[in-house]
């Protein structure tokens, strides 16, 4: 099993920045892909970004150029740096982990709320 614990969410004004963190523990050697998803009120959960063990990244179009995913393997932590936030980024953000060949992540964190005000 793998456990994911997110932190770093909160309230920020439009144009501001936040950094989310996700500590990964447990059977981490089974993981070779990490990511962040989000779910806004009344909307479906959507992929924000993913990174795999060879460093390849994927970003959803709305966040390209503003968000950056990174990993610190020494700390078993995945980060999501979010810049130039706008109210459309308001959502619960979920850290995910799994295997590259699986489209849907196997493991999910509990989520952290990000609210961007006008």
PDB file of C-alpha atoms in Angstrom:
ATOM      1  CA  UNK A   1       0.000   0.000   0.000  1.00  0.00           C
ATOM      2  CA  UNK A   2       0.964   3.602  -0.585  1.00  0.00           C
ATOM      3  CA  UNK A   3      -0.136   6.596   1.470  1.00  0.00           C
ATOM      4  CA  UNK A   4      -0.271  10.155   0.188  1.00  0.00           C
ATOM      5  CA  UNK A   5      -0.643  13.214   2.409  1.00  0.00           C
ATOM      6  CA  UNK A   6      -1.105  16.631   0.835  1.00  0.00           C
ATOM      7  CA  UNK A   7      -0.525  20.027   2.387  1.00  0.00           C
ATOM      8  CA  UNK A   8      -0.176  23.629   1.299  1.00  0.00           C
ATOM      9  CA  UNK A   9      -3.671  24.508   0.196  1.00  0.00           C
ATOM     10  CA  UNK A  10      -5.403  27.675   1.266  1.00  0.00           C
ATOM     11  CA  UNK A  11      -6.897  30.973   0.206  1.00  0.00           C
ATOM     12  CA  UNK A  12      -5.001  33.228  -2.173  1.00  0.00           C
ATOM     13  CA  UNK A  13      -5.863  36.274  -4.247  1.00  0.00           C
ATOM     14  CA  UNK A  14      -5.948  36.127  -8.013  1.00  0.00           C
ATOM     15  CA  UNK A  15      -2.454  36.500  -9.423  1.00  0.00           C
ATOM     16  CA  UNK A  16      -0.896  34.905  -6.371  1.00  0.00           C
ATOM     17  CA  UNK A  17       0.968  31.642  -5.922  1.00  0.00           C
ATOM     18  CA  UNK A  18       0.812  28.505  -3.795  1.00  0.00           C
ATOM     19  CA  UNK A  19       2.940  25.410  -3.487  1.00  0.00           C
ATOM     20  CA  UNK A  20       1.307  22.113  -2.686  1.00  0.00           C
ATOM     21  CA  UNK A  21       3.288  19.268  -1.163  1.00  0.00           C
ATOM     22  CA  UNK A  22       2.561  15.560  -1.099  1.00  0.00           C
ATOM     23  CA  UNK A  23       4.495  13.153   1.085  1.00  0.00           C
ATOM     24  CA  UNK A  24       4.470   9.617  -0.264  1.00  0.00           C
ATOM     25  CA  UNK A  25       5.010   6.675   2.068  1.00  0.00           C
ATOM     26  CA  UNK A  26       4.595   2.919   2.124  1.00  0.00           C
ATOM     27  CA  UNK A  27       5.495   0.677  -0.809  1.00  0.00           C
ATOM     28  CA  UNK A  28       6.970   3.548  -2.804  1.00  0.00           C
ATOM     29  CA  UNK A  29       9.096   1.248  -4.946  1.00  0.00           C
ATOM     30  CA  UNK A  30       5.945   0.144  -6.746  1.00  0.00           C
ATOM     31  CA  UNK A  31       5.352   3.709  -7.964  1.00  0.00           C
ATOM     32  CA  UNK A  32       6.733   5.214 -11.162  1.00  0.00           C
ATOM     33  CA  UNK A  33       4.213   7.943 -11.888  1.00  0.00           C
ATOM     34  CA  UNK A  34       3.005  10.821  -9.696  1.00  0.00           C
ATOM     35  CA  UNK A  35       0.464  13.480 -10.378  1.00  0.00           C
ATOM     36  CA  UNK A  36      -2.054  16.052  -9.298  1.00  0.00           C
ATOM     37  CA  UNK A  37      -5.740  16.081 -10.108  1.00  0.00           C
ATOM     38  CA  UNK A  38      -8.361  18.637  -9.129  1.00  0.00           C
ATOM     39  CA  UNK A  39     -12.108  18.807  -8.738  1.00  0.00           C
ATOM     40  CA  UNK A  40     -13.979  22.079  -8.779  1.00  0.00           C
ATOM     41  CA  UNK A  41     -17.513  22.403  -7.385  1.00  0.00           C
ATOM     42  CA  UNK A  42     -20.037  20.890  -9.770  1.00  0.00           C
ATOM     43  CA  UNK A  43     -17.355  19.621 -12.127  1.00  0.00           C
ATOM     44  CA  UNK A  44     -15.676  16.315 -12.810  1.00  0.00           C
ATOM     45  CA  UNK A  45     -12.283  15.512 -11.444  1.00  0.00           C
ATOM     46  CA  UNK A  46      -9.587  16.385 -13.980  1.00  0.00           C
ATOM     47  CA  UNK A  47      -5.914  15.775 -14.493  1.00  0.00           C
ATOM     48  CA  UNK A  48      -3.706  18.773 -13.741  1.00  0.00           C
ATOM     49  CA  UNK A  49      -0.250  17.330 -14.267  1.00  0.00           C
ATOM     50  CA  UNK A  50       1.769  14.140 -14.084  1.00  0.00           C
ATOM     51  CA  UNK A  51       5.440  13.187 -13.966  1.00  0.00           C
ATOM     52  CA  UNK A  52       6.975   9.768 -14.378  1.00  0.00           C
ATOM     53  CA  UNK A  53      10.171   8.159 -13.144  1.00  0.00           C
ATOM     54  CA  UNK A  54      12.126   9.227 -16.232  1.00  0.00           C
ATOM     55  CA  UNK A  55      11.079  12.828 -15.795  1.00  0.00           C
ATOM     56  CA  UNK A  56       8.493  13.151 -18.546  1.00  0.00           C
ATOM     57  CA  UNK A  57       5.713  15.555 -17.647  1.00  0.00           C
ATOM     58  CA  UNK A  58       2.168  16.216 -18.818  1.00  0.00           C
ATOM     59  CA  UNK A  59       0.187  19.376 -18.135  1.00  0.00           C
ATOM     60  CA  UNK A  60      -3.440  20.199 -18.761  1.00  0.00           C
ATOM     61  CA  UNK A  61      -3.832  23.091 -21.186  1.00  0.00           C
ATOM     62  CA  UNK A  62      -5.355  25.515 -18.625  1.00  0.00           C
ATOM     63  CA  UNK A  63      -2.273  25.280 -16.377  1.00  0.00           C
ATOM     64  CA  UNK A  64       0.540  25.136 -18.919  1.00  0.00           C
ATOM     65  CA  UNK A  65       3.125  27.798 -18.246  1.00  0.00           C
ATOM     66  CA  UNK A  66       1.714  28.500 -14.778  1.00  0.00           C
ATOM     67  CA  UNK A  67       2.003  25.227 -12.843  1.00  0.00           C
ATOM     68  CA  UNK A  68       5.087  23.069 -12.324  1.00  0.00           C
ATOM     69  CA  UNK A  69       5.308  19.569 -10.901  1.00  0.00           C
ATOM     70  CA  UNK A  70       8.506  18.379  -9.275  1.00  0.00           C
ATOM     71  CA  UNK A  71       9.808  15.585  -7.094  1.00  0.00           C
ATOM     72  CA  UNK A  72      12.301  15.362  -4.242  1.00  0.00           C
ATOM     73  CA  UNK A  73      13.112  11.673  -4.046  1.00  0.00           C
ATOM     74  CA  UNK A  74      15.227  12.138  -0.928  1.00  0.00           C
ATOM     75  CA  UNK A  75      12.132  13.419   0.868  1.00  0.00           C
ATOM     76  CA  UNK A  76       9.623  11.173  -0.948  1.00  0.00           C
ATOM     77  CA  UNK A  77       7.729  14.345  -1.743  1.00  0.00           C
ATOM     78  CA  UNK A  78       5.974  15.623  -4.830  1.00  0.00           C
ATOM     79  CA  UNK A  79       5.316  19.331  -5.267  1.00  0.00           C
ATOM     80  CA  UNK A  80       2.943  21.425  -7.326  1.00  0.00           C
ATOM     81  CA  UNK A  81       4.048  25.016  -7.743  1.00  0.00           C
ATOM     82  CA  UNK A  82       1.088  27.111  -8.864  1.00  0.00           C
ATOM     83  CA  UNK A  83       1.706  30.636 -10.140  1.00  0.00           C
ATOM     84  CA  UNK A  84      -0.557  33.294 -11.602  1.00  0.00           C
ATOM     85  CA  UNK A  85      -3.565  31.696  -9.976  1.00  0.00           C
ATOM     86  CA  UNK A  86      -7.037  32.692 -11.098  1.00  0.00           C
ATOM     87  CA  UNK A  87     -10.498  31.933  -9.667  1.00  0.00           C
ATOM     88  CA  UNK A  88     -10.959  29.107 -12.197  1.00  0.00           C
ATOM     89  CA  UNK A  89      -8.192  27.243 -10.368  1.00  0.00           C
ATOM     90  CA  UNK A  90     -10.376  26.982  -7.254  1.00  0.00           C
ATOM     91  CA  UNK A  91     -10.770  23.277  -6.502  1.00  0.00           C
ATOM     92  CA  UNK A  92      -9.816  20.424  -4.241  1.00  0.00           C
ATOM     93  CA  UNK A  93      -6.398  19.218  -5.368  1.00  0.00           C
ATOM     94  CA  UNK A  94      -5.489  15.546  -5.056  1.00  0.00           C
ATOM     95  CA  UNK A  95      -2.047  14.021  -5.111  1.00  0.00           C
ATOM     96  CA  UNK A  96      -1.872  10.725  -6.975  1.00  0.00           C
ATOM     97  CA  UNK A  97       0.579   7.883  -7.512  1.00  0.00           C
ATOM     98  CA  UNK A  98       0.621   4.759  -9.603  1.00  0.00           C
ATOM     99  CA  UNK A  99       2.212   2.940 -12.502  1.00  0.00           C
ATOM    100  CA  UNK A 100       3.021   4.467 -15.858  1.00  0.00           C
ATOM    101  CA  UNK A 101       1.077   1.917 -17.873  1.00  0.00           C
ATOM    102  CA  UNK A 102      -2.134   2.566 -15.936  1.00  0.00           C
ATOM    103  CA  UNK A 103      -4.119   5.607 -17.014  1.00  0.00           C
ATOM    104  CA  UNK A 104      -5.976   5.947 -13.712  1.00  0.00           C
ATOM    105  CA  UNK A 105      -3.778   6.396 -10.647  1.00  0.00           C
ATOM    106  CA  UNK A 106      -3.951   3.615  -8.085  1.00  0.00           C
ATOM    107  CA  UNK A 107      -3.424   5.791  -5.039  1.00  0.00           C
ATOM    108  CA  UNK A 108      -5.014   9.095  -4.045  1.00  0.00           C
ATOM    109  CA  UNK A 109      -4.484  11.531  -1.233  1.00  0.00           C
ATOM    110  CA  UNK A 110      -7.304  13.007   0.797  1.00  0.00           C
ATOM    111  CA  UNK A 111      -7.221  16.302  -1.081  1.00  0.00           C
ATOM    112  CA  UNK A 112      -6.404  19.866  -0.145  1.00  0.00           C
ATOM    113  CA  UNK A 113      -8.611  22.882  -0.845  1.00  0.00           C
ATOM    114  CA  UNK A 114      -7.289  25.729  -2.976  1.00  0.00           C
ATOM    115  CA  UNK A 115      -9.454  28.828  -3.177  1.00  0.00           C
ATOM    116  CA  UNK A 116      -8.553  31.772  -5.394  1.00  0.00           C
ATOM    117  CA  UNK A 117     -10.446  34.990  -4.762  1.00  0.00           C
ATOM    118  CA  UNK A 118     -11.004  37.860  -7.157  1.00  0.00           C
TER     119      UNK A 118
END
